[in-house]
XYZ file of C-alpha atoms in Angstrom:
72
model
C 96.546 81.252 98.656
C 99.323 81.757 101.014
C 98.295 81.122 104.970
C 94.574 81.994 103.709
C 95.123 85.643 102.415
C 92.657 85.152 99.570
C 89.864 84.163 102.291
C 91.143 86.842 104.575
C 90.991 89.608 101.995
C 87.315 88.607 101.192
C 86.353 88.811 104.688
C 87.930 92.378 105.182
C 86.346 93.393 101.996
C 82.981 92.301 102.734
C 83.395 94.309 106.123
C 84.248 97.056 104.422
C 81.260 96.568 101.890
C 79.023 96.228 104.794
C 80.220 99.250 106.465
C 79.939 101.453 103.391
C 76.273 100.110 102.606
C 75.784 101.310 105.948
C 76.682 104.611 105.597
C 74.791 104.789 102.426
C 71.884 104.012 104.153
C 72.321 106.659 106.893
C 73.301 109.424 104.722
C 71.377 108.671 101.371
C 74.508 109.643 99.115
C 76.764 107.538 97.074
C 80.189 106.401 98.497
C 83.056 105.282 96.288
C 85.577 102.622 97.313
C 89.145 102.404 96.814
C 90.324 101.080 93.329
C 90.746 97.407 93.245
C 91.414 94.554 91.066
C 88.390 92.874 89.251
C 88.405 89.876 91.635
C 88.104 92.243 94.572
C 85.419 94.153 92.851
C 83.546 90.918 92.312
C 83.472 90.106 96.251
C 82.106 93.592 96.976
C 79.342 93.218 94.320
C 78.634 89.843 95.966
C 78.802 90.834 99.451
C 75.971 93.664 98.731
C 73.737 92.158 96.386
C 71.338 90.989 98.904
C 71.681 94.141 100.846
C 68.644 96.449 101.295
C 68.405 99.729 100.027
C 71.873 99.724 98.195
C 72.894 99.186 94.943
C 76.559 98.644 93.617
C 78.255 99.729 90.234
C 81.896 99.924 88.978
C 83.115 102.985 87.009
C 86.449 104.078 85.807
C 89.157 102.680 83.817
C 91.398 100.325 84.992
C 93.771 99.928 87.105
C 91.680 102.741 88.937
C 88.345 100.952 88.411
C 86.502 101.201 91.710
C 82.790 100.236 93.231
C 80.386 102.924 93.666
C 77.621 101.987 96.450
C 74.305 103.863 95.889
C 71.270 104.275 97.711
C 68.772 102.134 95.783
């Protein structure tokens, strides 16, 4: 964890996830995020688990596995 890279990346992904959730709530359509490793997908799932009106799902095969944010 050089210079808090892991913590910064987790915070960055949390922000991306919250913006994606807001867009999904506004439009009512699903949104796919970029492919990411398992740990980063986990951070996104955790960031959105208590967000009202949205759900998350991982789709695809490694290394192109990604998260889809769906209206709940």
